[in-house]
XYZ file of C-alpha atoms in Angstrom:
258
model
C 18.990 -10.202 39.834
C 14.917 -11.025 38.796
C 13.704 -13.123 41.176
C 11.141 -15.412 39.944
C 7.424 -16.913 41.905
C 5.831 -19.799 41.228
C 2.646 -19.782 40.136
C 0.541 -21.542 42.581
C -3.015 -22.913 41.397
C -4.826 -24.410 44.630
C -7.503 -27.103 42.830
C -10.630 -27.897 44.235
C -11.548 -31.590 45.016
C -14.756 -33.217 44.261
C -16.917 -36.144 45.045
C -19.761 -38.076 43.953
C -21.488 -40.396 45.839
C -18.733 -40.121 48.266
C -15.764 -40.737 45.754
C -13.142 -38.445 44.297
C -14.113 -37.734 40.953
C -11.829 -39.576 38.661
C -13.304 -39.411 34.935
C -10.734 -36.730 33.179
C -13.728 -34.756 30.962
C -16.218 -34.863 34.090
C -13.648 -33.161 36.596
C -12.374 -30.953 34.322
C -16.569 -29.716 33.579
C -17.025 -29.618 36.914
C -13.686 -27.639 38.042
C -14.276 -25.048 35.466
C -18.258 -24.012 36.413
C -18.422 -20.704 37.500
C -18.996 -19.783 41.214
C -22.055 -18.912 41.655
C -22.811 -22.552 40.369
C -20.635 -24.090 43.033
C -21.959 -22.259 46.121
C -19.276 -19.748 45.571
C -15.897 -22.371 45.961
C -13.851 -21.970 43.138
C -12.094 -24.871 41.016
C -9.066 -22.895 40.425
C -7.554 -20.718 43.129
C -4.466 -19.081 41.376
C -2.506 -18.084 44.707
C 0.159 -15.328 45.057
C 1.656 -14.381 48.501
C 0.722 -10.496 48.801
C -2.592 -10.493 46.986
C -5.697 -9.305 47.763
C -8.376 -12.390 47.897
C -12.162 -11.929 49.125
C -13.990 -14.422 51.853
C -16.205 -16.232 50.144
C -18.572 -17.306 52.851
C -19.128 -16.476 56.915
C -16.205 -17.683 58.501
C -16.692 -15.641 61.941
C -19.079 -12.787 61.244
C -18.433 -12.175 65.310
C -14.734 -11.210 64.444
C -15.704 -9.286 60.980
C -14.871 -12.611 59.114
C -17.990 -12.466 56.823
C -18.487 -13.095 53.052
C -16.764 -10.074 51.067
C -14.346 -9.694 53.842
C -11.243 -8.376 52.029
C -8.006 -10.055 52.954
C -4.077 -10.119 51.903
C -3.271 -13.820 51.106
C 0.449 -14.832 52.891
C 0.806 -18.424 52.894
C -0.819 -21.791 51.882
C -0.101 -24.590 54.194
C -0.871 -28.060 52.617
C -0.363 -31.509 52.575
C 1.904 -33.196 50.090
C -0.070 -35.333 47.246
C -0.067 -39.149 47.159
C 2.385 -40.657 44.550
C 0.598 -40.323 41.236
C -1.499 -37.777 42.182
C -0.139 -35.434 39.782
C -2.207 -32.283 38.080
C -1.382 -30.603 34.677
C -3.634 -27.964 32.971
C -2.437 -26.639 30.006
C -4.536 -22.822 31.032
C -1.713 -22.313 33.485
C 2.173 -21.420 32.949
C 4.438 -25.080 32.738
C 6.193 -23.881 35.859
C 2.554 -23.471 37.960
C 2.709 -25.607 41.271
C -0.654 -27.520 41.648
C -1.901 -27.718 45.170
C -4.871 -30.889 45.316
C -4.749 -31.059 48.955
C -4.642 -27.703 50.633
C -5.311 -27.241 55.041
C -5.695 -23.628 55.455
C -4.473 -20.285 54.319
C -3.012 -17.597 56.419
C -4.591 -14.094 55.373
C -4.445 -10.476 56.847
C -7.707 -9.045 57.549
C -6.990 -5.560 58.959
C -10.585 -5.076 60.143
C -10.653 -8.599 62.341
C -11.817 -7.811 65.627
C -9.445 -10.304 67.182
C -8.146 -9.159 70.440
C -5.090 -10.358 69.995
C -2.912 -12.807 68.006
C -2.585 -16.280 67.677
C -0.204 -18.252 68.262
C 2.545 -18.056 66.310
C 1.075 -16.084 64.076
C 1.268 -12.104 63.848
C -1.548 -9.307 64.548
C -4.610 -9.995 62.372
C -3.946 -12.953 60.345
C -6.205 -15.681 60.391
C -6.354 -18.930 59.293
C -8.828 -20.078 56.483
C -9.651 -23.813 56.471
C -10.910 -25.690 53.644
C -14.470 -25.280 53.244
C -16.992 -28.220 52.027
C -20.496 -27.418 50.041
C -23.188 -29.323 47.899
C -24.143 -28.297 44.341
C -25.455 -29.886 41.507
C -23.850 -30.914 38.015
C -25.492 -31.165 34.989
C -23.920 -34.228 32.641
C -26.070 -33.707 29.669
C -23.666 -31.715 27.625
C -21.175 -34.554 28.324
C -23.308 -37.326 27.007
C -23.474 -38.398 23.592
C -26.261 -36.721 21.823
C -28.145 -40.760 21.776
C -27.293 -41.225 25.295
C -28.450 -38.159 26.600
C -32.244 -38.753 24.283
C -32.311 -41.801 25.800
C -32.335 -40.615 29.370
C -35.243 -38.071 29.043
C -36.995 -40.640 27.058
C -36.736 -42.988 30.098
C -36.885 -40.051 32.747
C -33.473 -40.907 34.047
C -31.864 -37.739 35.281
C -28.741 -36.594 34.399
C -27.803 -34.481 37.351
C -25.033 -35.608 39.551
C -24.837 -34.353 43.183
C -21.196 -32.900 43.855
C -19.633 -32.404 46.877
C -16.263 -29.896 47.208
C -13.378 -29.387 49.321
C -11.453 -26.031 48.457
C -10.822 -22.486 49.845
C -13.479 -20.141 50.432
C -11.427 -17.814 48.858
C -11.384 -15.722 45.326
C -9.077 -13.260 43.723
C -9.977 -9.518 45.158
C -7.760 -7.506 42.320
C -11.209 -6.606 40.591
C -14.894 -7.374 41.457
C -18.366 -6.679 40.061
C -20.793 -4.083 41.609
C -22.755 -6.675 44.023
C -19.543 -8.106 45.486
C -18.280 -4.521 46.475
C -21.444 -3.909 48.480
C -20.937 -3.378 52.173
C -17.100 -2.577 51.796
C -15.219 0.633 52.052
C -12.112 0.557 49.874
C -8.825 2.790 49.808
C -8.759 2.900 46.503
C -11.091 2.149 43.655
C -10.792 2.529 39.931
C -14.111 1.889 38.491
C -15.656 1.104 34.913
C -19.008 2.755 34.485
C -20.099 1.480 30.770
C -22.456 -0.892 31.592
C -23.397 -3.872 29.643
C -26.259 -4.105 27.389
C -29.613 -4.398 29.029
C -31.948 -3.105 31.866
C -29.941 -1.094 34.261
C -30.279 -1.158 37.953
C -30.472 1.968 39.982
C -28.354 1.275 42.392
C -25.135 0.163 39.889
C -23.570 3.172 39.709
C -24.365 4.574 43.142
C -22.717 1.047 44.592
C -19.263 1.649 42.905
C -19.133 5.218 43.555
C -19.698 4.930 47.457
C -17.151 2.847 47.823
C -14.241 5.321 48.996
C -14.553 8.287 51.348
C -12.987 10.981 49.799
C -13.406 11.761 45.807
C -9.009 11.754 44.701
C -9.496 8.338 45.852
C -11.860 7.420 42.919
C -10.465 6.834 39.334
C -13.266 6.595 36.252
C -11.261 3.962 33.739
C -12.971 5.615 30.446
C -15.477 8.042 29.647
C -19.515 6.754 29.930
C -22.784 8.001 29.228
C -24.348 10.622 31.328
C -27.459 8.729 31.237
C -25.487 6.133 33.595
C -25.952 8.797 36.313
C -29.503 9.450 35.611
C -31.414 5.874 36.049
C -34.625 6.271 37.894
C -36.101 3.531 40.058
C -38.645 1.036 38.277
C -42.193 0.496 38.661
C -41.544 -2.903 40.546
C -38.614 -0.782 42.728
C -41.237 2.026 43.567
C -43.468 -0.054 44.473
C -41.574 -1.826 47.147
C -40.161 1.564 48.552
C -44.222 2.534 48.967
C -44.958 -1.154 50.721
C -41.717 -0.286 53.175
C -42.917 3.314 53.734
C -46.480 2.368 54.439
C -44.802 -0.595 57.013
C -43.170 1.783 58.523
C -46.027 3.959 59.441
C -48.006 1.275 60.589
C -45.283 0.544 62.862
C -44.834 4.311 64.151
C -48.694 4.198 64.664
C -48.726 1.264 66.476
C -45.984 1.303 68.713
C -46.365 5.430 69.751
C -47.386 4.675 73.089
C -44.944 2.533 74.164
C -41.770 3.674 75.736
């Protein structure tokens, strides 16, 4: 017997000047900018229980709760939508449940320093509330190509002030380079062609450090030697001189004192 999941797409909500975002073209722009353009809260937060899913923000950097914190997503606890409040996006299997107004998520953190568990709730999983941040929107590719002149002929600006609701939570089944910094993994499988353009020295170095012992480390295809051979720039050598010379300024100035 194949036993079948529903897909479940959490959906961020957004305001403007303090009202839900209603205008079909402008919430669908705004739900599918990229992260890093919405303080790091995702519009779409495809949800499976047994996942892996990365913290997003500090939640309790006193309990190891921080932003990269990896997690196992178990359960999405939510309130039911008002009649009519219906969502449909094409991008997602017909079956997908749509989740507008989520409360929390329950996810493991094996590294939470909690001292014991909560109520009702086993050993290390925590619950992850809905999270609220600021950004800004920019409606000029919305406009019509007249309307949009006619506001930076008359200075009117065409940025709109968003405010979201939604999980700080993302997918963990791959990340980039600077989102694996800071974590040891079990087990990493790692792409080392880099993209066109100025390398930085630390790329490789960051993937590769990620495990503890080397049969835990999987190279996906082969890559240029060269990868392995980047030397520090002039702007990067520069900096290492300014910290070495701070730092024997400091030894010379605090010798004496015990």
């Amino acid at each position: 017997m194949e036993m079948v999941l529903t897909p479940i797409v959490c959906i961020a909500q957004g305001y403007i000047q303090g009202k839900p975002v209603d205008d079909l073209r402008v919430r669908k722009a705004i739900l599918e900018l990229p992260d890093n353009k919405t303080e790091h809260l995702p519009g779409y937060l495809p949800l499976v229980p047994g996942m892996p899913v990365l913290l997003t923000e500090n939640v309790a950097t006193e309990l190891g709760l921080s932003k990269g914190t990896r997690g196992i997503f178990h359960q999405l606890v939510y309130d039911k939508p008002p009649e009519g409040d219906r969502y449909h996006d094409k991008n997602f299997p017909s079956n997908t449940k749509f989740i507008t107004q989520p409360k929390y998520a329950l996810v493991e953190f094996s590294g939470c320093k909690l001292d014991g568990k909560l109520a009702k709730l086993q050993s290390k999983i925590v619950p992850i509330a809905v999270s609220k941040q600021i950004f800004l929107f920019y409606a000029k590719e919305l406009l019509p190509d007249n309307v949009a002149k006619a506001a930076k002929i008359n200075k009117k600006t065409t940025k709109l002030t968003v405010k979201r609701k939604a999980l700080p939570l993302i997918p963990a089944y791959s990340m980039t380079t600077r989102k694996s910094q800071g974590q040891t993994l079990g087990k990493i499988i790692v792409d080392l062609v880099m993209l066109p353009g100025p390398l930085e020295v630390t790329s490789p170095y960051v993937s590769l450090s990620r495990v503890k012992r080397l049969e835990d480390l999987l190279i996906i295809r082969p890559f240029d030697f060269a990868t392995l051979q980047i030397k520090p720039s002039m702007a990067q050598i520069e900096v290492f001189k300014r910290l070495d010379r701070i730092a024997q300024n400091t030894r010379r100035r605090f010798q004496f004192i015990v």
